[in-house]
Amino acid sequence: MLELSNIDTFYGESHILHQVSLAVHDKQRVAVLGRNGAGKSTLLKSIMNAGTTVKGSVKWRGRDVSKLKAYQRARDGIALVPEDRRIYNHMTVQENVAIARQGVSRSVAMTEARAILGSIEMLSTLGERMGGALSGGQQQMLAVARGLAAKPELILLDEPTEGLAPVIVENMAADIISRCDANQIALLLCEQNIWFARKCTSHVYVIDSGRIVFDGSWEQFAEKPEIAERYLAV
Ligand SMILES: Nc1ncnc2c1ncn2[C@@H]1O[C@H](COP(=O)(O)OP(=O)(O)OP(=O)(O)O)[C@@H](O)[C@H]1O
């Protein structure tokens, strides 16, 4: 459903991604692992056309979308949950989710938000709480819930586990897998947490200095421990 072929990405004069090719199939869950500064966020921004200049082919559902702006890609079914959570502190959790639902009345958006929150264990009892009163992990899950509210076919998650305790990371994995499965949503997950990425996905890419240096199943990844040693500093 998503296919990048030999893309090069620039911020002004800075050339960040080099000949990156990557695919996410219908309902597939895919991880991109990489160290700080490897190019993970830039990859997701390239897919959304958010602040980057991209050369090469970006296809979405078989169609070249290179000319589409970020809001058009979002309307076409791609949701990006960026690294910074962008929670509205003075709105309730439910309002934070409802605001992401475009094109329906407020009452429909609120009803849908309640349903989404009810299906996410980490947030199911927190709908009336202020966004600013959530823990870091809950806020991160709220950002994911907001991505889901847009009813995407593909959700792009940028390091959702950053700074979270292991038990929260486990809960988050369970919630993300169950929501993607239930709603048949494909996932492209950028991460440094290998455990979480492996739990949530079936296919993995490794990116280093803006280049894809590994592309395979988790079994193939496990057969090549030198990849993790060299590129992921573990
Ligand atoms: N707006 C920008 N202008 C110029 N260079 C940028 C910009 N944003 C990121 N970069 C550079 O692009 C490279 C890749 O950054 P990116 O944020 O994509 O990495 P990342 O893998 O997401 O890292 P992290 O895990 O630290 O978020 C880095 O060298 C970074 O300094």
mmCIF file of N, CA, C and O in Angstrom, residues 12-54:
data_model
loop_
_atom_site.group_PDB
_atom_site.id
_atom_site.type_symbol
_atom_site.label_atom_id
_atom_site.label_comp_id
_atom_site.label_asym_id
_atom_site.label_seq_id
_atom_site.Cartn_x
_atom_site.Cartn_y
_atom_site.Cartn_z
ATOM 1 N N GLY A 12 16.456 21.924 3.093
ATOM 2 C CA GLY A 12 17.265 22.934 2.406
ATOM 3 C C GLY A 12 18.390 22.254 1.657
ATOM 4 O O GLY A 12 18.158 21.399 0.800
ATOM 5 N N GLU A 13 19.627 22.622 2.016
ATOM 6 C CA GLU A 13 20.792 22.045 1.327
ATOM 7 C C GLU A 13 21.236 20.716 1.947
ATOM 8 O O GLU A 13 22.052 20.003 1.373
ATOM 9 N N SER A 14 20.741 20.425 3.159
ATOM 10 C CA SER A 14 21.229 19.221 3.856
ATOM 11 C C SER A 14 20.583 17.964 3.286
ATOM 12 O O SER A 14 19.353 17.816 3.317
ATOM 13 N N HIS A 15 21.418 17.073 2.821
ATOM 14 C CA HIS A 15 20.951 15.824 2.205
ATOM 15 C C HIS A 15 20.928 14.757 3.295
ATOM 16 O O HIS A 15 21.972 14.328 3.764
ATOM 17 N N ILE A 16 19.726 14.313 3.720
ATOM 18 C CA ILE A 16 19.610 13.459 4.912
ATOM 19 C C ILE A 16 19.345 11.993 4.545
ATOM 20 O O ILE A 16 20.005 11.103 5.052
ATOM 21 N N LEU A 17 18.364 11.714 3.691
ATOM 22 C CA LEU A 17 18.095 10.314 3.300
ATOM 23 C C LEU A 17 18.675 10.052 1.913
ATOM 24 O O LEU A 17 18.570 10.892 1.013
ATOM 25 N N HIS A 18 19.273 8.870 1.771
ATOM 26 C CA HIS A 18 19.963 8.526 0.531
ATOM 27 C C HIS A 18 19.378 7.244 -0.045
ATOM 28 O O HIS A 18 19.506 6.175 0.554
ATOM 29 N N GLN A 19 18.698 7.357 -1.180
ATOM 30 C CA GLN A 19 18.239 6.179 -1.936
ATOM 31 C C GLN A 19 17.491 5.174 -1.050
ATOM 32 O O GLN A 19 17.777 3.980 -1.069
ATOM 33 N N VAL A 20 16.550 5.702 -0.269
ATOM 34 C CA VAL A 20 15.791 4.830 0.641
ATOM 35 C C VAL A 20 14.620 4.179 -0.108
ATOM 36 O O VAL A 20 13.823 4.867 -0.752
ATOM 37 N N SER A 21 14.543 2.859 -0.027
ATOM 38 C CA SER A 21 13.403 2.110 -0.578
ATOM 39 C C SER A 21 12.781 1.313 0.561
ATOM 40 O O SER A 21 13.510 0.709 1.361
ATOM 41 N N LEU A 22 11.472 1.313 0.598
ATOM 42 C CA LEU A 22 10.767 0.663 1.723
ATOM 43 C C LEU A 22 9.319 0.430 1.315
ATOM 44 O O LEU A 22 8.759 1.216 0.552
ATOM 45 N N ALA A 23 8.742 -0.652 1.809
ATOM 46 C CA ALA A 23 7.335 -0.923 1.488
ATOM 47 C C ALA A 23 6.577 -1.352 2.739
ATOM 48 O O ALA A 23 7.128 -2.022 3.613
ATOM 49 N N VAL A 24 5.320 -0.938 2.807
ATOM 50 C CA VAL A 24 4.398 -1.448 3.826
ATOM 51 C C VAL A 24 3.185 -1.973 3.067
ATOM 52 O O VAL A 24 2.555 -1.238 2.305
ATOM 53 N N HIS A 25 2.887 -3.255 3.254
ATOM 54 C CA HIS A 25 1.745 -3.847 2.563
ATOM 55 C C HIS A 25 0.483 -3.657 3.399
ATOM 56 O O HIS A 25 0.546 -3.330 4.581
ATOM 57 N N ASP A 26 -0.652 -3.915 2.760
ATOM 58 C CA ASP A 26 -1.953 -3.848 3.410
ATOM 59 C C ASP A 26 -1.923 -4.507 4.786
ATOM 60 O O ASP A 26 -1.554 -5.681 4.881
ATOM 61 N N LYS A 27 -2.294 -3.782 5.818
ATOM 62 C CA LYS A 27 -2.438 -4.320 7.188
ATOM 63 C C LYS A 27 -1.126 -4.838 7.776
ATOM 64 O O LYS A 27 -1.131 -5.454 8.850
ATOM 65 N N GLN A 28 -0.035 -4.646 7.070
ATOM 66 C CA GLN A 28 1.251 -5.136 7.585
ATOM 67 C C GLN A 28 1.781 -4.174 8.671
ATOM 68 O O GLN A 28 1.500 -2.977 8.650
ATOM 69 N N ARG A 29 2.545 -4.734 9.614
ATOM 70 C CA ARG A 29 3.171 -3.874 10.629
ATOM 71 C C ARG A 29 4.681 -3.989 10.479
ATOM 72 O O ARG A 29 5.248 -5.079 10.554
ATOM 73 N N VAL A 30 5.308 -2.827 10.273
ATOM 74 C CA VAL A 30 6.716 -2.765 9.893
ATOM 75 C C VAL A 30 7.450 -1.824 10.844
ATOM 76 O O VAL A 30 6.921 -0.783 11.228
ATOM 77 N N ALA A 31 8.686 -2.216 11.213
ATOM 78 C CA ALA A 31 9.497 -1.358 12.087
ATOM 79 C C ALA A 31 10.687 -0.788 11.317
ATOM 80 O O ALA A 31 11.213 -1.423 10.404
ATOM 81 N N VAL A 32 11.098 0.408 11.729
ATOM 82 C CA VAL A 32 12.365 0.981 11.280
ATOM 83 C C VAL A 32 13.171 1.280 12.532
ATOM 84 O O VAL A 32 12.758 2.101 13.367
ATOM 85 N N LEU A 33 14.297 0.594 12.680
ATOM 86 C CA LEU A 33 15.167 0.802 13.833
ATOM 87 C C LEU A 33 16.323 1.694 13.422
ATOM 88 O O LEU A 33 16.817 1.606 12.297
ATOM 89 N N GLY A 34 16.777 2.508 14.364
ATOM 90 C CA GLY A 34 17.953 3.339 14.074
ATOM 91 C C GLY A 34 18.312 4.170 15.277
ATOM 92 O O GLY A 34 17.462 4.496 16.097
ATOM 93 N N ARG A 35 19.589 4.498 15.345
ATOM 94 C CA ARG A 35 20.080 5.311 16.466
ATOM 95 C C ARG A 35 19.574 6.748 16.365
ATOM 96 O O ARG A 35 19.023 7.151 15.340
ATOM 97 N N ASN A 36 19.838 7.539 17.389
ATOM 98 C CA ASN A 36 19.535 8.978 17.347
ATOM 99 C C ASN A 36 20.205 9.585 16.114
ATOM 100 O O ASN A 36 21.380 9.323 15.863
ATOM 101 N N GLY A 37 19.432 10.345 15.374
ATOM 102 C CA GLY A 37 19.995 11.050 14.220
ATOM 103 C C GLY A 37 20.137 10.192 12.973
ATOM 104 O O GLY A 37 20.653 10.660 11.950
ATOM 105 N N ALA A 38 19.674 8.936 13.021
ATOM 106 C CA ALA A 38 19.837 8.034 11.860
ATOM 107 C C ALA A 38 18.964 8.448 10.680
ATOM 108 O O ALA A 38 19.283 8.145 9.525
ATOM 109 N N GLY A 39 17.837 9.122 10.981
ATOM 110 C CA GLY A 39 16.948 9.570 9.897
ATOM 111 C C GLY A 39 15.529 9.049 10.009
ATOM 112 O O GLY A 39 14.741 9.156 9.062
ATOM 113 N N LYS A 40 15.164 8.534 11.179
ATOM 114 C CA LYS A 40 13.832 7.927 11.338
ATOM 115 C C LYS A 40 12.719 8.969 11.182
ATOM 116 O O LYS A 40 11.773 8.772 10.431
ATOM 117 N N SER A 41 12.840 10.071 11.939
ATOM 118 C CA SER A 41 11.784 11.101 11.848
ATOM 119 C C SER A 41 11.733 11.685 10.444
ATOM 120 O O SER A 41 10.648 11.973 9.914
ATOM 121 N N THR A 42 12.895 11.846 9.855
ATOM 122 C CA THR A 42 12.943 12.404 8.491
ATOM 123 C C THR A 42 12.234 11.475 7.512
ATOM 124 O O THR A 42 11.546 11.936 6.592
ATOM 125 N N LEU A 43 12.370 10.179 7.732
ATOM 126 C CA LEU A 43 11.675 9.207 6.877
ATOM 127 C C LEU A 43 10.161 9.396 6.986
ATOM 128 O O LEU A 43 9.441 9.466 5.979
ATOM 129 N N LEU A 44 9.667 9.505 8.216
ATOM 130 C CA LEU A 44 8.216 9.664 8.397
ATOM 131 C C LEU A 44 7.745 11.001 7.822
ATOM 132 O O LEU A 44 6.685 11.084 7.203
ATOM 133 N N LYS A 45 8.551 12.046 8.017
ATOM 134 C CA LYS A 45 8.176 13.351 7.434
ATOM 135 C C LYS A 45 8.175 13.279 5.911
ATOM 136 O O LYS A 45 7.369 13.932 5.247
ATOM 137 N N SER A 46 9.081 12.487 5.357
ATOM 138 C CA SER A 46 9.122 12.341 3.887
ATOM 139 C C SER A 46 7.844 11.669 3.390
ATOM 140 O O SER A 46 7.326 12.014 2.324
ATOM 141 N N ILE A 47 7.350 10.708 4.167
ATOM 142 C CA ILE A 47 6.120 10.005 3.761
ATOM 143 C C ILE A 47 4.927 10.960 3.809
ATOM 144 O O ILE A 47 4.031 10.901 2.976
ATOM 145 N N MET A 48 4.935 11.870 4.786
ATOM 146 C CA MET A 48 3.814 12.821 4.934
ATOM 147 C C MET A 48 4.000 14.086 4.110
ATOM 148 O O MET A 48 3.089 14.882 3.998
ATOM 149 N N ASN A 49 5.207 14.319 3.604
ATOM 150 C CA ASN A 49 5.530 15.601 2.943
ATOM 151 C C ASN A 49 5.420 16.751 3.945
ATOM 152 O O ASN A 49 4.771 17.757 3.707
ATOM 153 N N ALA A 50 6.055 16.565 5.087
ATOM 154 C CA ALA A 50 5.957 17.548 6.173
ATOM 155 C C ALA A 50 7.319 18.200 6.415
ATOM 156 O O ALA A 50 8.105 17.725 7.221
ATOM 157 N N GLY A 51 7.590 19.254 5.672
ATOM 158 C CA GLY A 51 8.798 20.052 5.932
ATOM 159 C C GLY A 51 10.061 19.551 5.267
ATOM 160 O O GLY A 51 11.149 20.058 5.550
ATOM 161 N N THR A 52 9.945 18.570 4.391
ATOM 162 C CA THR A 52 11.130 18.028 3.722
ATOM 163 C C THR A 52 10.984 18.201 2.209
ATOM 164 O O THR A 52 9.879 18.352 1.702
ATOM 165 N N THR A 53 12.121 18.161 1.504
ATOM 166 C CA THR A 53 12.075 18.079 0.046
ATOM 167 C C THR A 53 12.488 16.663 -0.325
ATOM 168 O O THR A 53 13.538 16.189 0.112
ATOM 169 N N VAL A 54 11.635 15.995 -1.083
ATOM 170 C CA VAL A 54 11.864 14.572 -1.384
ATOM 171 C C VAL A 54 12.000 14.383 -2.886
ATOM 172 O O VAL A 54 11.186 14.876 -3.662
#
